[in-house]
Short mmCIF file of C-alpha atoms in Angstrom, two decimals:
data_model
loop_
_atom_site.label_atom_id
_atom_site.label_comp_id
_atom_site.label_asym_id
_atom_site.label_seq_id
_atom_site.Cartn_x
_atom_site.Cartn_y
_atom_site.Cartn_z
CA MET A 1 3.41 -35.35 12.87
CA TYR A 2 1.93 -32.87 15.34
CA ARG A 3 -1.49 -34.53 14.96
CA ILE A 4 0.03 -37.93 15.77
CA CYS A 5 1.65 -36.43 18.85
CA LEU A 6 -1.64 -34.85 19.89
CA ASP A 7 -3.38 -38.20 19.48
CA MET A 8 -0.73 -39.77 21.68
CA VAL A 9 -1.35 -37.22 24.42
CA VAL A 10 -5.13 -37.56 24.28
CA ASN A 11 -5.49 -41.32 23.91
CA GLN A 12 -2.41 -42.89 25.50
CA PRO A 13 -2.40 -44.11 29.12
CA PHE A 14 0.17 -41.56 30.27
CA ALA A 15 -2.13 -38.69 29.24
CA SER A 16 -3.27 -38.33 32.84
CA ALA A 17 0.29 -38.15 34.22
CA HIS A 18 1.32 -34.50 34.52
CA THR A 19 5.08 -34.74 34.78
CA MET A 20 7.54 -32.08 33.65
CA GLU A 21 8.40 -34.11 30.56
CA THR A 22 4.79 -34.62 29.47
CA ASN A 23 4.09 -30.94 30.16
CA ASP A 24 6.94 -29.90 27.88
CA PHE A 25 5.77 -32.41 25.27
CA GLU A 26 2.25 -30.98 25.33
CA GLY A 27 3.61 -27.44 25.14
CA GLY A 28 5.56 -28.32 22.00
CA ILE A 29 2.44 -29.82 20.43
CA HIS A 30 0.38 -26.71 21.19
CA PHE A 31 3.13 -24.47 19.81
CA GLY A 32 3.51 -26.53 16.62
CA ILE A 33 -0.17 -26.95 15.82
CA GLY A 34 -1.06 -23.42 16.90
CA GLY A 35 1.73 -21.64 15.05
CA PHE A 36 1.29 -23.73 11.91
CA ASN A 37 -2.47 -23.12 11.70
CA LEU A 38 -2.18 -19.42 12.49
CA VAL A 39 0.49 -18.78 9.85
CA LEU A 40 -1.32 -20.79 7.16
CA SER A 41 -4.59 -18.99 7.90
CA LEU A 42 -2.99 -15.72 6.78
CA LEU A 43 -2.30 -17.01 3.25
CA PRO A 44 -4.58 -16.21 0.28
CA PRO A 45 -7.55 -18.62 -0.09
CA ILE A 46 -6.28 -20.21 -3.32
CA ILE A 47 -3.02 -21.18 -1.59
CA ILE A 48 -4.93 -22.59 1.38
CA LYS A 49 -7.09 -24.62 -0.99
CA LEU A 50 -4.06 -26.20 -2.60
CA LEU A 51 -2.45 -26.91 0.79
CA GLU A 52 -5.63 -28.44 2.16
CA TRP A 53 -5.71 -30.81 -0.81
CA VAL A 54 -2.35 -32.24 0.31
CA GLY A 55 -3.42 -32.46 3.95
CA PHE A 56 -2.53 -29.12 5.55
CA SER A 57 -5.04 -26.95 7.38
CA GLY A 58 -5.14 -23.27 8.23
CA ASP A 59 -7.71 -22.77 10.99
CA ARG A 60 -6.97 -19.43 12.63
CA PHE A 61 -9.20 -19.96 15.66
CA LEU A 62 -7.85 -23.47 16.25
CA GLY A 63 -4.34 -22.05 16.05
CA ILE A 64 -5.05 -19.30 18.57
CA SER A 65 -6.71 -21.81 20.90
CA HIS A 66 -3.65 -24.09 20.89
CA LEU A 67 -1.28 -21.18 21.39
CA GLN A 68 -3.31 -19.96 24.36
CA LYS A 69 -3.21 -23.44 25.90
CA GLY A 70 0.52 -23.65 25.27
CA SER A 71 1.05 -20.24 26.84
CA LYS A 72 -0.78 -21.27 30.02
CA CYS A 73 0.71 -24.73 30.51
CA GLN A 74 4.00 -23.41 31.97
CA SER A 75 6.15 -25.56 29.70
CA LEU A 76 9.50 -25.00 28.05
CA ARG A 77 7.77 -23.55 24.98
CA SER A 78 5.22 -21.40 26.79
CA PRO A 79 7.27 -18.21 26.17
CA LEU A 80 7.34 -19.01 22.43
CA CYS A 81 3.54 -19.42 22.39
CA SER A 82 3.20 -16.11 24.21
CA LEU A 83 5.54 -14.37 21.75
CA VAL A 84 3.53 -15.60 18.76
CA LEU A 85 0.30 -14.38 20.38
CA LEU A 86 1.91 -11.02 21.16
CA ALA A 87 3.07 -10.70 17.56
CA TYR A 88 -0.44 -11.52 16.36
CA HIS A 89 -2.28 -9.14 18.70
CA GLY A 90 0.46 -6.56 19.11
CA SER A 91 1.35 -3.20 17.67
CA VAL A 92 3.28 -4.42 14.63
CA PHE A 93 0.56 -6.86 13.60
CA LEU A 94 -2.10 -4.19 14.03
CA PHE A 95 0.02 -1.90 11.87
CA PHE A 96 0.25 -4.41 9.02
CA ASP A 97 -3.45 -5.18 9.33
CA GLY A 98 -4.09 -1.45 9.07
CA ARG A 99 -1.76 -1.24 6.11
CA LEU A 100 -3.68 -3.94 4.26
CA LYS A 101 -6.94 -2.13 4.87
CA HIS A 102 -5.22 1.07 3.80
CA VAL A 103 -4.17 -0.24 0.37
CA HIS A 104 -7.65 -1.68 -0.17
CA GLY A 105 -9.15 1.78 0.40
CA LYS A 106 -10.75 1.03 3.78
CA LEU A 107 -9.34 4.23 5.18
CA ASP A 108 -11.55 4.63 8.26
CA GLU A 109 -10.74 1.08 9.37
CA ALA A 110 -7.06 1.66 8.65
CA ILE A 111 -7.06 4.84 10.74
CA ASN A 112 -8.66 2.91 13.58
CA ARG A 113 -5.94 0.23 13.38
CA TYR A 114 -3.08 2.75 13.22
CA LYS A 115 -4.35 4.70 16.21
CA HIS A 116 -4.84 1.51 18.19
CA SER A 117 -1.30 0.45 17.25
CA ILE A 118 -0.04 3.62 18.91
CA THR A 119 -1.95 3.05 22.14
CA VAL A 120 -0.88 -0.59 22.65
CA GLN A 121 2.84 0.28 22.49
CA LEU A 122 4.23 3.35 24.20
CA ASP A 123 7.86 2.37 24.81
CA PHE A 124 9.34 2.74 21.32
CA ARG A 125 8.41 6.16 20.01
CA GLN A 126 10.24 5.51 16.75
CA LEU A 127 7.62 2.94 15.80
CA HIS A 128 4.95 5.60 16.14
CA HIS A 129 6.51 7.50 13.26
CA PHE A 130 5.47 4.71 10.87
CA PHE A 131 1.91 5.02 12.14
CA TYR A 132 1.93 8.83 11.87
CA TRP A 133 3.17 8.59 8.28
CA GLU A 134 0.35 6.27 7.28
CA LEU A 135 -2.24 8.31 9.19
CA MET A 136 -1.07 11.43 7.37
CA TRP A 137 -1.70 9.83 3.98
CA CYS A 138 -5.03 8.34 5.04
CA TYR A 139 -6.31 11.80 5.90
CA ALA A 140 -4.80 13.27 2.71
CA PHE A 141 -6.66 10.67 0.63
CA LYS A 142 -9.87 11.55 2.46
CA GLY A 143 -9.33 15.24 1.68
CA ASP A 144 -8.93 16.15 5.36
CA TRP A 145 -5.93 18.38 4.75
CA PHE A 146 -5.80 19.83 8.24
CA GLU A 147 -5.42 16.41 9.86
CA ALA A 148 -2.81 15.50 7.24
CA TYR A 149 -1.01 18.75 8.11
CA ARG A 150 -1.18 17.92 11.82
CA TYR A 151 0.48 14.52 11.43
CA ALA A 152 3.12 15.99 9.10
CA SER A 153 3.86 18.49 11.88
CA ILE A 154 4.30 15.67 14.41
CA LEU A 155 6.71 13.92 12.08
CA PHE A 156 8.65 17.14 11.52
CA ASN A 157 9.03 17.66 15.27
CA GLU A 158 9.84 14.06 16.24
CA SER A 159 11.35 12.17 13.30
CA LEU A 160 14.92 12.59 12.05
CA TRP A 161 14.46 10.98 8.64
CA SER A 162 14.08 14.10 6.44
CA ARG A 163 12.84 17.32 7.97
CA THR A 164 12.96 18.89 4.50
CA VAL A 165 10.39 16.38 3.22
CA TYR A 166 8.23 16.78 6.32
CA MET A 167 8.32 20.57 6.01
CA HIS A 168 7.36 20.27 2.34
CA LEU A 169 4.44 18.04 3.28
CA LYS A 170 3.34 20.49 6.00
CA ALA A 171 3.49 23.47 3.68
CA SER A 172 1.74 21.67 0.80
CA PHE A 173 -1.08 20.43 3.00
CA LYS A 174 -1.44 23.93 4.46
CA VAL A 175 -1.85 25.33 0.93
CA MET A 176 -4.46 22.66 0.16
CA ASP A 177 -6.30 23.48 3.35
CA ARG A 178 -6.46 27.10 2.26
CA LEU A 179 -7.52 26.26 -1.32
CA VAL A 180 -10.46 24.10 -0.29
CA ASN A 181 -11.56 26.68 2.31
CA GLN A 182 -11.43 24.38 5.29
CA LYS A 183 -11.33 25.98 8.72
CA VAL A 184 -8.03 25.87 10.55
CA THR A 185 -8.13 26.59 14.28
CA MET A 186 -4.72 27.61 15.55
CA GLY A 187 -5.66 30.52 17.73
CA GLN A 188 -6.70 34.01 16.79
CA ASP A 189 -3.35 34.90 15.26
CA GLU A 190 -1.45 32.26 13.35
CA GLU A 191 2.05 31.70 14.65
CA GLU A 192 4.92 32.40 12.30
CA GLN A 193 6.09 28.78 12.05
CA ASP A 194 2.59 27.76 10.94
CA ARG A 195 2.46 30.11 7.96
CA GLU A 196 3.01 28.52 4.59
CA ASP A 197 5.45 31.20 3.41
CA TYR A 198 7.59 30.64 6.51
CA MET A 199 7.62 26.88 5.93
CA PHE A 200 8.60 27.17 2.27
CA ARG A 201 11.31 29.71 3.17
CA ARG A 202 12.85 27.54 5.90
CA LEU A 203 12.47 24.27 3.99
CA PRO A 204 15.96 24.32 2.34
CA ASP A 205 17.66 24.85 5.73
CA PHE A 206 17.08 21.22 6.69
CA LYS A 207 18.59 19.67 3.58
CA GLN A 208 20.94 16.78 4.35
CA ARG A 209 23.56 14.81 2.49
CA ILE A 210 24.13 11.08 2.82
CA GLY A 211 27.48 9.82 1.55
CA GLY A 212 28.04 13.21 -0.05
CA GLN A 213 24.84 12.91 -2.07
CA SER A 214 21.59 14.81 -1.61
CA LEU A 215 18.23 13.04 -1.55
CA PRO A 216 16.28 13.51 -4.83
CA ILE A 217 13.00 13.91 -2.95
CA GLU A 218 14.58 16.74 -0.90
CA ASP A 219 15.86 18.39 -4.08
CA PHE A 220 12.32 18.22 -5.42
CA ALA A 221 10.97 19.82 -2.23
CA ILE A 222 13.48 22.66 -2.50
CA HIS A 223 12.59 23.12 -6.17
CA LYS A 224 8.92 23.48 -5.19
CA ALA A 225 9.79 25.98 -2.46
CA LYS A 226 11.65 28.12 -4.98
CA LYS A 227 8.72 27.90 -7.38
CA TYR A 228 6.35 28.99 -4.60
CA PHE A 229 8.12 32.33 -4.28
CA ASP A 230 8.77 32.71 -8.02
CA LYS A 231 5.01 32.41 -8.62
CA ASN A 232 4.04 34.70 -5.74
CA GLY A 233 2.73 31.92 -3.54
CA CYS A 234 0.74 30.17 -6.29
CA LEU A 235 1.24 26.43 -6.53
CA PHE A 236 -1.17 24.17 -8.39
CA LEU A 237 -2.76 21.78 -5.88
CA PRO A 238 0.57 20.84 -4.22
CA GLY A 239 -1.04 18.33 -1.85
CA LEU A 240 -2.59 16.36 -4.71
CA GLU A 241 0.70 16.53 -6.57
CA LEU A 242 2.36 14.81 -3.59
CA VAL A 243 -0.44 12.25 -3.41
CA TYR A 244 0.33 11.41 -7.03
CA ILE A 245 4.11 11.32 -6.57
CA TRP A 246 3.80 9.00 -3.56
CA ASN A 247 1.55 6.70 -5.62
CA GLY A 248 -1.60 7.54 -3.67
CA PHE A 249 -3.90 7.03 -6.64
CA LYS A 250 -3.30 3.30 -6.27
CA VAL A 251 -5.29 3.54 -3.03
CA LEU A 252 -7.84 5.98 -4.43
CA ASN A 253 -8.49 3.52 -7.25
CA ASN A 254 -10.54 1.58 -4.68
CA ARG A 255 -12.48 4.67 -3.54
CA PRO A 256 -14.37 6.33 -6.41
CA ASP A 257 -16.41 8.22 -3.82
CA LEU A 258 -13.24 10.07 -2.78
CA VAL A 259 -12.02 10.54 -6.35
CA LYS A 260 -15.12 12.45 -7.51
CA PRO A 261 -14.56 15.53 -5.28
CA ILE A 262 -10.86 15.48 -6.22
CA LYS A 263 -11.83 15.49 -9.90
CA GLU A 264 -14.15 18.44 -9.34
CA LEU A 265 -11.40 20.34 -7.51
CA VAL A 266 -8.91 19.71 -10.33
CA GLU A 267 -11.39 20.78 -13.02
CA HIS A 268 -12.25 23.96 -11.10
CA SER A 269 -8.56 24.78 -10.60
CA LEU A 270 -7.73 24.19 -14.27
CA HIS A 271 -10.17 26.90 -15.33
CA GLN A 272 -8.09 29.45 -13.44
CA LYS A 273 -4.67 28.51 -14.84
CA SER A 274 -2.80 29.35 -18.04
CA TYR A 275 0.77 28.45 -17.00
CA ALA A 276 2.01 25.47 -19.03
CA ASP A 277 3.39 23.55 -16.05
CA ASP A 278 0.13 23.92 -14.13
CA LEU A 279 -1.97 22.90 -17.12
CA CYS A 280 0.16 19.81 -17.68
CA LEU A 281 -0.02 18.81 -14.00
CA GLY A 282 -3.75 19.47 -13.89
CA ARG A 283 -4.46 17.30 -16.92
CA LEU A 284 -2.24 14.56 -15.53
CA LEU A 285 -4.17 14.61 -12.24
CA LEU A 286 -7.46 14.70 -14.14
CA GLY A 287 -6.37 11.69 -16.16
CA MET A 288 -5.56 9.83 -12.95
CA CYS A 289 -9.03 10.63 -11.61
CA TYR A 290 -10.69 9.29 -14.77
CA ARG A 291 -8.56 6.16 -14.54
CA CYS A 292 -9.69 5.60 -10.94
CA LEU A 293 -13.28 6.04 -12.09
CA ASP A 294 -12.70 3.39 -14.79
CA GLN A 295 -13.25 5.87 -17.60
CA LYS A 296 -10.30 4.74 -19.69
CA ALA A 297 -11.04 6.72 -22.85
CA GLU A 298 -11.32 10.03 -20.95
CA ALA A 299 -8.18 9.17 -18.96
CA LEU A 300 -6.16 8.51 -22.11
CA GLU A 301 -7.43 11.74 -23.69
CA CYS A 302 -6.33 13.77 -20.65
CA LEU A 303 -2.93 12.08 -20.53
CA ARG A 304 -2.35 12.70 -24.23
CA SER A 305 -3.33 16.33 -23.74
CA ALA A 306 -0.88 16.62 -20.85
CA TYR A 307 1.87 14.95 -22.87
CA SER A 308 1.35 17.31 -25.81
CA GLN A 309 1.53 20.22 -23.36
CA SER A 310 4.78 18.92 -21.86
CA LYS A 311 6.93 20.41 -24.63
CA TYR A 312 6.18 23.84 -23.14
CA LEU A 313 7.32 22.91 -19.62
CA LYS A 314 9.68 25.34 -17.90
CA ASP A 315 10.09 24.12 -14.30
CA ASP A 316 8.43 20.75 -13.64
CA LEU A 317 10.28 18.67 -16.21
CA TYR A 318 9.34 15.44 -14.47
CA LEU A 319 5.78 15.75 -15.81
CA GLU A 320 6.71 14.69 -19.35
CA PRO A 321 8.18 11.24 -18.52
CA TYR A 322 5.60 10.61 -15.80
CA THR A 323 2.74 11.37 -18.19
CA CYS A 324 4.30 9.11 -20.80
CA ALA A 325 4.65 6.33 -18.24
CA GLU A 326 1.02 6.72 -17.14
CA MET A 327 -0.10 6.17 -20.72
CA GLY A 328 1.98 3.00 -20.65
CA PHE A 329 0.38 1.86 -17.40
CA LEU A 330 -3.04 2.52 -18.90
CA CYS A 331 -2.19 0.39 -21.96
CA LEU A 332 -0.95 -2.31 -19.61
CA ASP A 333 -4.32 -2.32 -17.83
CA ASP A 334 -6.00 -2.86 -21.21
CA GLY A 335 -3.67 -5.73 -22.08
CA ASP A 336 -1.92 -3.86 -24.91
CA PHE A 337 1.58 -4.97 -23.91
CA ASP A 338 3.35 -3.77 -27.07
CA MET A 339 2.09 -0.21 -26.77
CA ALA A 340 2.64 -0.24 -22.98
CA LYS A 341 6.27 -1.27 -23.43
CA GLU A 342 6.82 1.43 -26.04
CA TYR A 343 5.52 4.18 -23.72
CA LEU A 344 7.43 2.84 -20.72
CA GLU A 345 10.71 2.57 -22.57
CA ARG A 346 10.25 6.09 -23.91
CA ALA A 347 9.61 7.39 -20.39
CA ARG A 348 12.65 5.59 -19.01
CA LYS A 349 14.96 7.40 -21.42
CA HIS A 350 14.24 10.77 -19.74
CA ARG A 351 17.00 11.50 -17.22
CA ASP A 352 16.87 15.26 -16.80
CA HIS A 353 14.38 15.43 -13.94
CA LEU A 354 14.50 15.12 -10.14
CA LEU A 355 12.17 12.15 -9.67
CA ARG A 356 13.67 9.65 -12.10
CA SER A 357 14.48 7.06 -9.40
CA LEU A 358 10.83 6.78 -8.33
CA LEU A 359 9.70 6.59 -11.94
CA HIS A 360 12.25 3.90 -12.82
CA LEU A 361 11.01 1.77 -9.93
CA ARG A 362 7.45 1.98 -11.21
CA ILE A 363 8.50 1.24 -14.78
CA HIS A 364 10.62 -1.70 -13.66
CA GLY A 365 7.66 -3.08 -11.71
CA ALA A 366 5.38 -2.75 -14.73
CA LEU A 367 7.87 -4.45 -17.06
CA GLN A 368 8.34 -7.25 -14.54
CA LYS A 369 4.57 -7.65 -14.37
CA MET A 370 4.39 -8.01 -18.15
CA GLU A 371 7.16 -10.60 -18.17
CA HIS A 372 5.60 -12.47 -15.25
CA THR A 373 2.20 -12.47 -16.96
CA HIS A 374 3.67 -13.93 -20.16
CA VAL A 375 5.42 -16.70 -18.21
CA GLU A 376 2.40 -17.54 -16.07
CA ARG A 377 0.08 -17.61 -19.06
CA GLY A 378 2.35 -20.19 -20.65
CA ARG A 379 2.54 -22.24 -17.45
CA THR A 380 -1.20 -22.08 -16.87
CA GLN A 381 -1.92 -23.16 -20.44
CA SER A 382 0.55 -26.04 -20.11
CA LEU A 383 -0.99 -27.10 -16.80
CA ASN A 384 -4.53 -26.91 -18.18
CA ASN A 385 -3.48 -29.04 -21.14
CA LYS A 386 -2.03 -31.68 -18.82
CA VAL A 387 -5.17 -31.72 -16.68
CA PHE A 388 -7.30 -32.04 -19.81
CA GLN A 389 -5.17 -34.96 -20.97
CA ILE A 390 -5.53 -36.65 -17.56
CA LYS A 391 -9.31 -36.25 -17.62
CA GLN A 392 -9.49 -37.51 -21.20
CA GLY A 393 -7.32 -40.49 -20.34
CA LEU A 394 -9.44 -41.38 -17.33
CA ALA A 395 -12.61 -40.99 -19.34
CA ALA A 396 -11.26 -43.34 -22.01
CA ASP A 397 -11.01 -46.14 -19.40
CA GLY A 398 -14.77 -46.27 -18.92
CA ASP A 399 -18.01 -44.61 -19.89
CA ASN A 400 -18.92 -43.61 -16.35
CA VAL A 401 -15.98 -42.00 -14.61
CA SER A 402 -16.43 -40.25 -11.28
CA PHE A 403 -13.84 -38.34 -9.34
CA SER A 404 -13.38 -38.37 -5.60
CA GLU A 405 -14.01 -35.24 -3.60
CA SER A 406 -10.26 -34.67 -3.17
CA GLU A 407 -9.68 -35.02 -6.92
CA ASP A 408 -12.46 -32.54 -7.62
CA ASP A 409 -10.85 -30.12 -5.17
CA PHE A 410 -7.55 -30.51 -6.98
CA PHE A 411 -9.05 -29.79 -10.38
CA ASP A 412 -10.94 -26.81 -8.95
CA ALA A 413 -7.71 -25.48 -7.48
CA VAL A 414 -5.94 -25.86 -10.83
CA ASP A 415 -8.77 -24.03 -12.58
CA ASP A 416 -8.41 -21.17 -10.12
CA PHE A 417 -4.61 -21.07 -10.37
CA SER A 418 -4.57 -18.30 -12.99
CA LYS A 419 -6.45 -16.04 -10.59
CA LEU A 420 -3.41 -16.04 -8.32
CA LEU A 421 -1.63 -13.43 -10.41
CA ARG A 422 -1.21 -10.29 -8.32
CA GLN A 423 -4.65 -10.56 -6.75
CA ASP A 424 -5.40 -9.88 -3.12
CA SER A 425 -8.32 -11.19 -1.10
CA ASN A 426 -9.98 -9.00 1.47
CA SER A 427 -11.24 -12.02 3.37
CA SER A 428 -7.88 -13.75 3.58
CA PHE A 429 -6.21 -10.72 5.07
CA ASP A 430 -9.09 -9.65 7.32
CA VAL A 431 -7.31 -11.26 10.23
CA ILE A 432 -8.65 -9.04 13.01
CA SER A 433 -12.33 -8.29 13.28
CA ASP A 434 -13.65 -5.11 14.84
CA ASP A 435 -15.06 -7.16 17.73
CA GLU A 436 -11.63 -8.64 18.38
CA LEU A 437 -10.08 -5.17 18.22
CA ASP A 438 -12.58 -3.83 20.77
CA PHE A 439 -11.79 -6.79 23.00
CA LEU A 440 -8.07 -5.93 22.82
#
């Protein structure tokens, strides 16, 4: 419909008449074509291929061009065109673009996007807290514990979400910074509030209750603070423990170059520990490193070792169900759904630990994935059978059967349909190039 309207504007006799009505009409065309193309261009390639077969297009540059024209034509819909362009180029869009690069392991690019998101919007400081949170984890994944500590400090000072959690993050990253012997420059004498013992001591003071209930993640932070003093300031790689708890190994799975030094650090630290809780955590972390390095057999061996050690746990009771669940996730990766479900159901039965809500979310997601995979396999097989029957039927009508280009595209799209399951495409989400970012 928008194309017909555009053809009317370009080819009809009144195209040269610039009245208020025609101006508004043109503005609506630019807004419709521009917004439609821009939105469709952000979809995964397989979806775009299917839509193009039925006549839709998703040309990002064409969409931006129409929106820019609509923004400049001073029509009724010019503000709408401007709003769409602002959303595309603005702080929130940059944040989500950074987030996509983040989950794909492109941490340096993600950091660049997050920092640029902060500079383009200075009015709403609360939005910056989202960016600081993501920046903190990017630096933690890179092993830059001091920068991670610095952003955790900013969040502690500015954000009101959970100062207990932020203080726990600060203290844990400070311990990691000390363990890996990185230099921290905070003046000749470290101020009291920057010492890890001070942070762990003050951490429980910021505990909050919502609806009369405490936050499980705050209870876990307080538990770790107590353990810090019970063990005379010795915690086993607390920063990496938080990376694991917050599901950071999903990101590190795309960065084996960052996993290797983590693995070496865990192995070195395990040689110095004999406490059951530390050994169990260390083997769990080591198993996660092997999994990220695609060494499944070694990963399963470490996880089994950690699970067998879990019966001796004294403080960190969450390690037993989490280790059991990780074995289930590993079986799920290998396509062993029966064994995966057995491990996951066994892990879900554990209820005497502080992090059960987070674990149940992960288990629920894994079980949903298994169910979704079973359903989609059945649908894909049914669809392939129907396509095969169509091709066979057409071939039976004549010895030489040729398909049109559009029909070939359709069959290609059907063949690729199974690849749609939970797969991302870097190219489809690479919506802002570095050159465009520099221009902004």
